[in-house]
Coordinates of C-alpha atoms in Angstrom, one line a residue:
X1 CA -73.6 55.5 71.0
X2 CA -76.3 53.5 72.7
X3 CA -75.5 50.4 74.8
X4 CA -77.7 47.5 73.6
X5 CA -77.5 45.9 77.0
X6 CA -79.0 48.8 78.9
X7 CA -82.8 48.9 79.3
X8 CA -82.9 52.7 78.9
X9 CA -80.7 52.5 75.9
X10 CA -83.2 50.1 74.3
X11 CA -86.0 52.7 74.9
X12 CA -83.7 55.4 73.3
X13 CA -83.1 53.1 70.3
X14 CA -86.8 52.7 69.8
X15 CA -87.3 56.4 69.8
X16 CA -84.3 56.9 67.4
X17 CA -85.8 54.1 65.1
X18 CA -89.2 55.8 65.0
X19 CA -87.5 59.2 64.2
X20 CA -86.0 57.8 61.0
X21 CA -87.8 58.8 57.8
X22 CA -90.0 56.2 56.3
X23 CA -89.6 54.9 52.8
X24 CA -92.7 56.8 51.6
X25 CA -91.3 60.0 53.0
X26 CA -87.9 59.4 51.4
X27 CA -89.6 58.9 48.0
X28 CA -91.7 62.0 48.4
X29 CA -95.0 60.1 48.7
X30 CA -97.9 60.9 51.0
X31 CA -96.9 59.9 54.6
X32 CA -98.5 56.8 56.0
X33 CA -101.1 57.2 58.8
X34 CA -99.6 57.4 62.3
X35 CA -100.9 54.6 64.5
X36 CA -99.6 52.8 67.5
X37 CA -96.6 50.6 66.9
X38 CA -96.9 47.1 68.3
X39 CA -93.6 45.5 67.6
X40 CA -91.3 44.1 64.9
X41 CA -91.2 40.9 62.8
X42 CA -88.5 38.6 64.1
X43 CA -89.2 35.3 62.1
X44 CA -91.6 33.3 60.1
X45 CA -92.4 32.1 56.6
X46 CA -95.2 32.5 54.0
X47 CA -96.7 29.1 54.7
X48 CA -96.5 29.2 58.5
X49 CA -97.0 32.9 59.2
X50 CA -94.9 35.5 61.0
X51 CA -93.7 35.9 64.6
X52 CA -93.7 39.5 66.0
X53 CA -92.0 40.5 69.1
X54 CA -94.1 43.1 70.9
X55 CA -92.6 46.4 72.0
X56 CA -92.1 46.7 75.8
X57 CA -95.0 49.2 76.2
X58 CA -97.4 46.8 74.5
X59 CA -98.9 44.0 76.7
X60 CA -100.4 40.8 75.4
X61 CA -103.7 41.7 77.1
X62 CA -104.2 44.6 74.7
X63 CA -104.3 42.2 71.6
X64 CA -106.9 39.7 70.7
X65 CA -107.0 36.8 68.2
X66 CA -108.7 38.0 65.1
X67 CA -107.5 41.6 65.3
X68 CA -105.9 43.3 62.3
X69 CA -102.5 44.9 62.0
X70 CA -100.3 46.2 59.2
X71 CA -96.7 45.2 58.6
X72 CA -94.9 48.0 56.9
X73 CA -92.2 46.5 54.7
X74 CA -89.7 48.3 52.6
X75 CA -91.9 48.2 49.5
X76 CA -95.3 46.9 50.6
X77 CA -97.7 47.0 53.4
X78 CA -98.9 43.6 54.6
X79 CA -102.5 43.4 56.0
X80 CA -102.3 40.6 58.6
X81 CA -104.5 38.9 61.2
X82 CA -103.4 37.9 64.7
X83 CA -104.0 34.2 65.0
X84 CA -102.1 33.4 68.2
X85 CA -100.7 35.3 71.2
X86 CA -97.7 33.9 73.2
X87 CA -95.4 34.7 76.0
X88 CA -91.6 34.7 75.4
X89 CA -88.5 34.8 77.5
X90 CA -84.9 35.4 76.7
X91 CA -83.8 32.5 79.0
X92 CA -85.4 29.4 80.3
X93 CA -83.5 29.9 83.5
X94 CA -85.5 33.0 84.2
X95 CA -88.7 31.0 84.0
X96 CA -87.4 28.5 86.6
X97 CA -86.6 31.3 89.0
X98 CA -89.1 34.2 88.3
X99 CA -88.0 37.6 89.4
X100 CA -90.0 39.7 91.9
X101 CA -91.8 42.1 89.5
X102 CA -93.4 43.9 92.5
X103 CA -90.0 45.7 92.6
X104 CA -90.3 48.6 90.2
X105 CA -86.6 48.4 89.3
X106 CA -86.7 44.7 88.5
X107 CA -89.9 45.2 86.6
X108 CA -88.2 47.9 84.4
X109 CA -85.3 45.6 83.8
X110 CA -87.2 42.5 82.8
X111 CA -90.5 43.5 81.2
X112 CA -90.0 43.8 77.4
X113 CA -86.3 42.8 77.6
X114 CA -85.9 39.4 79.3
X115 CA -89.7 38.7 79.1
X116 CA -91.8 39.8 76.2
X117 CA -95.0 39.2 74.3
X118 CA -95.1 37.4 70.9
X119 CA -97.9 37.3 68.4
X120 CA -98.4 35.1 65.4
X121 CA -99.6 36.8 62.3
X122 CA -101.1 35.4 59.1
X123 CA -100.5 37.8 56.2
X124 CA -103.8 38.1 54.2
X125 CA -103.1 40.8 51.6
X126 CA -100.3 43.0 50.4
X127 CA -100.8 46.7 49.5
X128 CA -98.4 47.7 46.7
X129 CA -98.8 51.1 45.0
X130 CA -102.2 51.5 46.7
X131 CA -103.5 48.3 45.1
X132 CA -104.5 45.2 47.2
X133 CA -102.8 42.1 45.9
X134 CA -102.4 38.4 47.0
X135 CA -99.5 37.8 49.4
X136 CA -96.6 36.0 47.6
X137 CA -93.7 36.9 49.9
X138 CA -92.9 38.1 53.4
X139 CA -91.5 41.3 54.8
X140 CA -87.9 41.7 55.9
X141 CA -86.6 41.1 59.4
X142 CA -87.6 43.8 61.9
X143 CA -90.3 45.3 59.8
X144 CA -92.5 47.3 62.0
X145 CA -96.0 46.2 62.9
X146 CA -98.7 48.8 63.6
X147 CA -102.4 49.0 64.2
X148 CA -104.3 49.5 61.0
X149 CA -105.8 52.9 60.4
X150 CA -109.3 53.8 58.9
X151 CA -107.5 55.0 55.8
X152 CA -105.6 51.7 55.3
X153 CA -108.7 49.7 56.0
X154 CA -110.7 51.8 53.4
X155 CA -107.9 51.2 50.9
X156 CA -108.5 47.5 51.2
X157 CA -112.2 47.1 51.9
X158 CA -113.6 50.2 50.3
X159 CA -115.7 53.0 51.9
X160 CA -119.5 53.1 52.3
X161 CA -121.1 55.8 50.1
X162 CA -117.8 56.5 48.4
X163 CA -117.6 57.4 44.7
X164 CA -121.1 56.5 43.6
X165 CA -120.3 57.6 40.0
X166 CA -118.4 54.4 39.7
X167 CA -121.4 52.3 40.8
X168 CA -119.9 51.1 44.0
X169 CA -122.0 49.5 46.7
X170 CA -120.0 49.2 49.9
X171 CA -121.9 48.4 53.0
X172 CA -120.7 48.9 56.6
X173 CA -121.1 45.6 58.4
X174 CA -119.1 46.3 61.6
X175 CA -115.8 47.1 63.1
X176 CA -112.6 45.1 63.5
X177 CA -112.0 43.7 67.0
X178 CA -110.7 46.3 69.5
X179 CA -111.0 49.0 66.8
X180 CA -114.3 50.7 67.4
X181 CA -113.6 53.7 65.2
X182 CA -112.7 51.7 62.1
X183 CA -115.4 50.6 59.7
X184 CA -115.3 47.3 57.7
X185 CA -117.4 47.2 54.5
X186 CA -118.3 44.4 52.1
X187 CA -119.0 44.9 48.4
X188 CA -122.7 44.2 48.1
X189 CA -122.5 43.9 44.3
X190 CA -120.1 41.1 44.6
X191 CA -122.0 39.7 47.5
X192 CA -125.1 39.0 45.3
X193 CA -123.0 37.9 42.2
X194 CA -122.7 34.4 43.7
X195 CA -124.5 32.4 46.4
X196 CA -123.7 33.4 49.9
X197 CA -124.4 32.0 53.4
X198 CA -124.6 32.9 57.1
X199 CA -123.5 30.1 59.4
X200 CA -123.3 29.7 63.2
X201 CA -124.4 27.5 66.0
X202 CA -127.8 28.0 67.5
X203 CA -128.1 31.2 69.5
X204 CA -125.3 33.1 67.8
X205 CA -127.6 35.6 66.0
X206 CA -127.7 34.2 62.4
X207 CA -131.1 35.8 61.8
X208 CA -129.8 39.1 63.1
X209 CA -126.8 38.9 60.7
X210 CA -129.0 37.9 57.8
X211 CA -131.5 40.7 58.4
X212 CA -128.6 43.2 58.6
X213 CA -127.1 42.0 55.2
X214 CA -130.5 41.8 53.5
X215 CA -131.3 45.4 54.6
X216 CA -128.1 46.5 52.9
X217 CA -129.0 44.6 49.7
X218 CA -132.4 46.3 49.6
X219 CA -131.0 49.8 50.4
X220 CA -128.4 49.6 47.6
X221 CA -130.9 48.0 45.2
X222 CA -128.3 45.5 43.9
X223 CA -130.9 42.7 43.9
X224 CA -134.4 41.8 44.9
X225 CA -135.0 39.2 47.6
X226 CA -137.4 36.3 48.1
X227 CA -137.1 35.4 51.8
X228 CA -138.7 32.2 53.0
X229 CA -139.3 33.4 56.5
X230 CA -139.6 30.2 58.6
X231 CA -140.0 32.0 62.0
X232 CA -141.6 35.3 61.0
X233 CA -138.5 37.3 61.8
X234 CA -137.8 39.3 58.6
X235 CA -141.1 41.0 57.5
X236 CA -142.8 43.2 60.0
X237 CA -140.8 42.7 63.2
X238 CA -138.4 40.3 64.8
X239 CA -137.4 39.1 68.2
X240 CA -134.4 40.5 70.2
X241 CA -132.6 39.6 73.3
X242 CA -132.1 43.3 74.0
X243 CA -134.1 45.6 76.2
X244 CA -136.8 46.3 73.6
X245 CA -137.4 42.5 72.9
X246 CA -138.8 43.4 69.4
X247 CA -137.0 44.9 66.5
X248 CA -138.2 46.3 63.2
X249 CA -138.5 44.0 60.2
X250 CA -137.6 44.9 56.7
X251 CA -141.0 46.3 55.7
X252 CA -140.9 48.8 58.6
X253 CA -137.4 49.9 57.7
X254 CA -138.4 50.3 54.0
X255 CA -142.0 51.4 54.1
X256 CA -141.9 52.9 50.6
X257 CA -142.8 49.8 48.7
X258 CA -139.4 48.2 48.5
X259 CA -140.6 45.3 50.6
X260 CA -143.9 43.3 50.6
X261 CA -145.1 40.7 52.9
X262 CA -146.8 37.5 51.6
X263 CA -148.1 34.9 54.0
X264 CA -149.2 31.3 54.2
X265 CA -151.1 32.0 57.4
X266 CA -153.2 35.2 57.2
X267 CA -154.6 34.9 60.7
X268 CA -151.1 34.6 62.3
X269 CA -149.7 37.5 60.2
X270 CA -152.5 39.9 61.1
X271 CA -152.4 38.9 64.7
X272 CA -148.8 40.0 64.8
X273 CA -149.7 43.2 63.0
X274 CA -147.8 42.6 59.8
X275 CA -150.8 43.2 57.4
X276 CA -149.7 41.0 54.5
X277 CA -150.1 42.1 50.9
X278 CA -151.1 38.7 49.6
X279 CA -152.1 35.3 51.1
X280 CA -150.5 32.4 49.3
X281 CA -152.6 29.3 48.5
X282 CA -151.6 26.3 46.5
X283 CA -154.1 24.1 44.6
X284 CA -153.8 20.4 44.5
X285 CA -153.9 20.6 40.7
X286 CA -150.7 22.7 40.8
X287 CA -148.6 20.1 42.6
X288 CA -146.3 18.0 40.5
X289 CA -144.3 14.8 41.3
X290 CA -141.1 16.8 41.1
X291 CA -142.4 18.9 44.0
X292 CA -142.5 15.9 46.2
X293 CA -139.5 13.9 45.1
X294 CA -137.1 16.0 47.1
X295 CA -139.3 15.4 50.2
X296 CA -138.6 11.7 50.0
X297 CA -136.6 11.7 53.3
X298 CA -138.8 14.2 55.1
X299 CA -142.0 12.3 54.1
X300 CA -140.3 8.9 54.6
X301 CA -141.2 7.9 51.1
X302 CA -139.7 4.8 49.5
X303 CA -138.5 4.6 45.9
X304 CA -141.6 2.5 45.1
X305 CA -143.9 5.2 46.5
X306 CA -142.0 7.9 44.4
X307 CA -142.6 5.7 41.4
X308 CA -146.3 5.4 42.2
X309 CA -146.6 9.3 42.4
X310 CA -145.3 9.6 38.8
X311 CA -147.7 6.8 37.7
X312 CA -150.6 8.6 39.3
X313 CA -149.7 11.8 37.6
X314 CA -149.3 10.1 34.2
X315 CA -152.8 8.5 34.5
X316 CA -154.8 11.3 36.2
X317 CA -153.0 14.4 35.1
X318 CA -153.4 17.6 37.1
X319 CA -156.2 16.0 39.3
X320 CA -154.0 13.2 40.5
X321 CA -153.5 14.5 44.1
X322 CA -157.0 15.8 44.6
X323 CA -158.5 12.5 43.5
X324 CA -155.9 10.4 45.4
X325 CA -156.8 12.3 48.7
X326 CA -160.6 12.0 48.0
X327 CA -162.1 9.0 49.8
X328 CA -165.3 9.1 47.7
X329 CA -163.3 9.1 44.5
X330 CA -161.2 6.1 45.8
X331 CA -164.4 4.3 46.8
X332 CA -165.9 4.7 43.3
X333 CA -162.8 3.2 41.7
X334 CA -163.5 -0.5 40.7
X335 CA -166.3 -2.8 41.7
X336 CA -167.1 -3.6 45.3
X337 CA -167.0 -7.2 46.4
X338 CA -167.7 -9.2 49.5
X339 CA -164.1 -9.9 50.4
X340 CA -163.0 -6.3 50.8
X341 CA -164.7 -3.1 51.8
X342 CA -165.2 -0.4 49.3
X343 CA -162.2 1.8 49.9
X344 CA -159.7 -1.1 50.0
X345 CA -161.2 -2.6 46.9
X346 CA -161.1 0.7 45.0
X347 CA -157.6 1.3 46.1
X348 CA -156.6 -2.2 45.0
X349 CA -158.3 -1.7 41.7
X350 CA -156.4 1.6 41.2
X351 CA -153.1 0.0 42.1
X352 CA -153.7 -2.9 39.6
X353 CA -154.5 -0.4 36.8
X354 CA -151.3 1.5 37.5
X355 CA -149.1 -1.6 37.8
X356 CA -148.4 -0.8 41.5
X357 CA -149.0 -2.8 44.6
X358 CA -151.9 -2.1 47.0
X359 CA -149.5 -1.8 49.9
X360 CA -147.6 0.9 48.1
X361 CA -150.6 3.1 47.5
X362 CA -152.1 2.5 50.9
X363 CA -148.8 3.6 52.5
X364 CA -148.6 6.6 50.2
X365 CA -152.1 7.7 51.2
X366 CA -151.1 7.6 54.9
X367 CA -148.0 9.7 54.1
X368 CA -150.2 12.3 52.3
X369 CA -152.5 12.7 55.3
X370 CA -150.3 15.6 56.4
X371 CA -151.5 17.6 53.4
X372 CA -154.9 17.8 55.0
X373 CA -153.3 19.8 57.9
X374 CA -151.9 22.4 55.4
X375 CA -154.4 25.2 55.4
X376 CA -152.6 26.8 52.4
X377 CA -153.4 23.7 50.3
X378 CA -156.8 23.4 48.8
X379 CA -158.5 21.3 46.1
X380 CA -158.9 24.4 43.9
X381 CA -157.5 27.9 44.0
X382 CA -158.2 30.9 41.8
X383 CA -154.9 32.6 42.5
X384 CA -151.5 32.0 41.0
X385 CA -149.0 32.7 43.8
X386 CA -146.0 32.2 41.5
X387 CA -147.3 34.8 39.1
X388 CA -148.0 37.3 41.8
X389 CA -144.5 36.8 43.4
X390 CA -142.8 37.1 40.0
X391 CA -144.8 40.3 39.4
X392 CA -143.5 41.9 42.6
X393 CA -140.0 40.7 42.0
X394 CA -139.9 41.8 38.4
X395 CA -141.0 45.3 39.6
X396 CA -138.0 45.4 42.0
X397 CA -139.9 44.7 45.2
X398 CA -138.5 42.2 47.7
X399 CA -140.9 39.6 49.0
X400 CA -140.9 38.2 52.5
X401 CA -143.0 35.0 52.7
X402 CA -144.2 34.4 56.3
X403 CA -145.0 30.8 57.3
X404 CA -147.0 31.7 60.4
X405 CA -147.9 28.5 62.4
X406 CA -146.4 26.4 59.5
X407 CA -142.9 27.5 60.3
X408 CA -142.7 24.8 62.9
X409 CA -143.5 22.1 60.2
X410 CA -140.2 21.5 58.4
X411 CA -142.0 19.4 55.8
X412 CA -144.3 22.3 55.0
X413 CA -141.4 24.8 54.8
X414 CA -139.4 22.6 52.4
X415 CA -142.4 21.8 50.3
X416 CA -143.4 25.4 49.8
X417 CA -139.9 26.7 49.3
X418 CA -139.2 24.0 46.7
X419 CA -142.6 24.5 45.0
X420 CA -142.2 28.2 44.5
X421 CA -138.5 28.2 43.7
X422 CA -138.8 25.6 40.9
X423 CA -141.3 27.8 39.1
X424 CA -139.7 31.1 39.7
X425 CA -136.4 29.7 38.5
X426 CA -138.1 28.5 35.3
X427 CA -139.5 32.0 34.7
X428 CA -136.1 33.5 35.2
X429 CA -134.6 31.0 32.7
X430 CA -137.2 31.9 30.1
X431 CA -136.9 35.6 30.6
X432 CA -133.0 35.5 30.6
X433 CA -133.1 33.5 27.3
X434 CA -135.6 35.9 25.7
X435 CA -133.3 38.8 26.7
X436 CA -130.2 37.2 25.2
X437 CA -128.1 40.1 23.7
X438 CA -130.3 42.8 25.3
X439 CA -129.1 43.6 28.8
X440 CA -131.9 46.0 29.4
X441 CA -134.5 43.2 29.2
X442 CA -132.7 40.9 31.6
X443 CA -134.6 40.0 34.8
X444 CA -133.7 41.8 38.0
X445 CA -131.1 39.8 40.0
X446 CA -132.9 37.6 42.6
X447 CA -131.5 36.4 45.9
X448 CA -133.5 33.5 47.5
X449 CA -133.1 33.2 51.3
X450 CA -133.7 29.8 52.8
X451 CA -133.2 28.7 56.5
X452 CA -132.3 25.2 57.6
X453 CA -130.4 25.0 54.3
X454 CA -128.9 21.6 54.9
X455 CA -132.3 20.0 54.6
X456 CA -132.5 21.3 51.0
X457 CA -128.8 20.7 50.2
X458 CA -128.0 17.3 51.8
X459 CA -125.4 15.4 49.8
X460 CA -127.9 12.7 49.0
X461 CA -130.4 15.0 47.3
X462 CA -128.5 18.3 46.4
X463 CA -127.8 17.2 42.9
X464 CA -131.5 16.6 42.2
X465 CA -132.9 19.7 43.8
X466 CA -133.6 23.2 42.3
X467 CA -131.4 24.7 45.1
X468 CA -128.4 22.6 44.2
X469 CA -128.9 23.6 40.6
X470 CA -129.0 27.3 41.5
X471 CA -125.9 27.1 43.6
X472 CA -124.0 25.4 40.8
X473 CA -125.2 27.8 38.1
X474 CA -123.2 30.7 39.6
X475 CA -125.9 33.3 38.7
X476 CA -126.2 32.1 35.1
X477 CA -129.8 33.0 35.1
X478 CA -129.6 36.0 37.6
X479 CA -130.7 33.8 40.5
X480 CA -128.5 33.1 43.6
X481 CA -129.1 31.7 47.1
X482 CA -128.6 33.2 50.5
X483 CA -128.5 30.2 52.9
X484 CA -128.8 30.3 56.7
X485 CA -127.7 27.2 58.6
X486 CA -126.2 26.0 61.8
X487 CA -124.7 22.7 60.3
X488 CA -122.7 23.6 57.2
X489 CA -121.0 20.2 57.4
X490 CA -124.3 18.6 56.4
X491 CA -124.4 20.6 53.1
X492 CA -123.1 19.0 50.0
X493 CA -119.4 19.8 49.5
X494 CA -119.9 20.8 45.9
X495 CA -122.6 23.3 46.9
X496 CA -120.4 24.7 49.7
X497 CA -117.6 25.2 47.2
X498 CA -119.9 27.5 45.2
X499 CA -120.8 29.6 48.2
X500 CA -119.0 32.8 47.3
X501 CA -119.3 34.8 50.6
X502 CA -119.4 33.1 54.0
X503 CA -120.4 35.1 57.1
X504 CA -119.7 32.8 60.0
X505 CA -120.6 33.3 63.7
X506 CA -119.3 30.9 66.4
X507 CA -119.1 27.2 65.5
X508 CA -117.8 24.6 67.9
X509 CA -118.2 21.4 65.9
X510 CA -114.9 20.5 64.1
X511 CA -116.7 19.3 61.0
X512 CA -118.7 22.5 60.7
X513 CA -115.5 24.6 61.0
X514 CA -113.8 22.5 58.4
X515 CA -116.7 22.8 56.0
X516 CA -116.9 26.6 56.3
X517 CA -113.2 27.0 55.8
X518 CA -112.9 24.5 52.9
X519 CA -110.7 25.9 50.1
X520 CA -109.7 29.0 52.1
X521 CA -106.0 29.9 52.2
X522 CA -104.6 30.0 55.7
X523 CA -107.5 28.0 57.1
X524 CA -105.5 26.5 60.0
X525 CA -105.0 30.0 61.5
X526 CA -108.6 30.9 60.9
X527 CA -109.8 27.8 62.8
X528 CA -108.3 29.3 65.9
X529 CA -110.0 32.6 65.2
X530 CA -113.4 31.1 64.5
X531 CA -113.4 28.9 67.6
X532 CA -112.8 32.0 69.8
X533 CA -115.5 34.3 68.6
X534 CA -118.0 35.6 71.1
X535 CA -121.4 34.0 71.1
X536 CA -123.2 37.2 69.9
X537 CA -122.4 40.0 67.4
X538 CA -119.1 38.7 66.1
X539 CA -118.5 37.0 62.8
X540 CA -115.8 36.0 60.4
X541 CA -116.4 37.2 56.9
X542 CA -114.6 35.7 54.0
X543 CA -115.0 35.1 50.3
X544 CA -116.1 36.9 47.2
X545 CA -117.4 40.2 48.8
X546 CA -114.3 41.0 50.8
X547 CA -110.7 41.1 49.6
X548 CA -109.5 39.2 52.7
X549 CA -110.9 37.3 55.6
X550 CA -112.0 39.7 58.4
X551 CA -113.4 39.3 61.9
X552 CA -115.9 42.0 62.8
X553 CA -118.0 43.2 65.7
X554 CA -121.2 43.6 63.8
X555 CA -123.0 46.9 63.9
X556 CA -126.0 47.3 66.1
X557 CA -129.4 46.7 64.6
X558 CA -131.1 49.6 66.3
X559 CA -132.8 53.0 65.5
X560 CA -129.5 54.4 64.3
X561 CA -129.2 51.5 61.8
X562 CA -132.8 52.0 60.7
X563 CA -132.1 55.7 59.9
X564 CA -128.9 54.8 58.1
X565 CA -131.1 52.6 55.8
X566 CA -133.4 55.5 55.1
X567 CA -136.0 55.0 57.8
X568 CA -137.6 58.1 59.3
X569 CA -139.1 58.0 62.8
X570 CA -142.5 59.7 63.2
X571 CA -141.1 61.8 66.0
X572 CA -138.6 63.3 63.6
X573 CA -141.2 64.4 61.0
X574 CA -142.0 67.9 62.4
X575 CA -138.3 68.7 62.6
X576 CA -137.8 67.4 59.0
X577 CA -140.8 69.4 57.8
X578 CA -139.4 72.6 59.4
X579 CA -136.0 72.0 57.9
X580 CA -137.4 71.4 54.4
X581 CA -139.6 74.6 54.6
X582 CA -136.5 76.6 55.7
X583 CA -134.5 75.3 52.8
X584 CA -137.3 76.2 50.4
X585 CA -137.5 79.8 51.8
X586 CA -133.8 80.3 51.4
X587 CA -132.1 83.4 52.9
X588 CA -134.1 85.4 55.5
X589 CA -133.2 88.6 53.5
X590 CA -134.7 87.3 50.3
X591 CA -137.7 89.6 49.3
X592 CA -138.8 88.0 46.1
X593 CA -137.8 88.0 42.5
X594 CA -137.3 91.2 40.5

């Protein structure tokens, strides 16, 4: 009989407890994976989470907020996240008069007995009969808590490359904290089913995360991408804070025609070695009032000026913008007189004919002076950028649109993204409706990537923009958004509620954290986790593409990753050729056919 008051007896009791057969063994089922036991559940509730007293051999320094553990109940296994780490003591008197733990005997007596570690767990998912289910109860007192194994993680998240017959598309995004040998995957098919987003403060690697995820989407061919590449980081190569300073872009990783580069600035693209497939130009005659209305705040346009734009379009048709920016055309409008110079008189006459004020049109012309700086805009163009992009996308080729020097002009970025997206969305609507009832004719699912997303999805304008429409449609026309932003709190709440999968790096603004976790069960515990992420290569993933929230150390974006995506280094070509020749030859003893 063990004495519960003796420290060595407690150790013996732990050993005896571990030796007992598990419920799965008693039932004749496959034994559960053997992993390190951390402790036992001592209290808690479904709403507040569970308290776990750590075993004496487990120190609090070994455990980190955001790590994953499994609680093995009598009938279920509860996947849980550590949301807090605490120190406990059997008596407050001990804290008032701390023992001398430099004495080995006193240390053996106190550590794990009168002083111990406690972790707070939030149950995220229950495994019952091998099936992940929502948590609706809690495990019993003294249920053991263990580290999660790769087998258990795969049961919940799926396994990359597993069971392709069932059309699964799991993608390895990283490892749980402090579990380097365990892989976390997300379901890319579910990832593109709804709009998704990458969030994080400046400098946390949002572009790195986005490029990683987009590479997975391209490799698995679950959708095609249109990437509005503001800072030229996705197409040919991108910047890195590592030793190499430069990393491969998507076209280098997928050189077999899966990715094409379009550009607004051919000179900049060629200088960087990206060799674009097409240079995008937009004609003044292609610009419509709807393309400019969402730029009202960016261009500082008044409601009267927006009304004047529509009036000009009604009167002058497609030539409205070219004529309005043409000084000679304005000079020729109306009769000159002695009181005003030609241009002013012409502009006044035009204003009178449109029922607008002279001051409104004069201010509008000053606002439109920026168009003259846009080298991708011209009075006439013989190319149709929308048709060309749609041609590539319809063939299953992802398009990266580089902005070159215009990436630093937010107004140019928003104008072009809105201009192209409105028209591509309309083409998708038309093709989807023509294919009604014939799934084979439906357009290829399209994911549109935009940076600085809050500028497109501000609460004041989100309901009127094409991007807000796409987010609310929930892939009705096979188009979804992939938004990248550092201020999610500035995005319209209705739009944020439609973001199916959220990949979130470190955020430190309370409003931003609240916006990302809006509508998520257990958000209070996740706030602590999110606020303690490292500044690089750590992210909290939650939503439609994962069965439960998970914190990951993201996988490295390096040569090993490139090869996993299918890239072949030139240095490997001779070895691959020799290997292929050997396979074709077969056995060395083969002397030909009879």
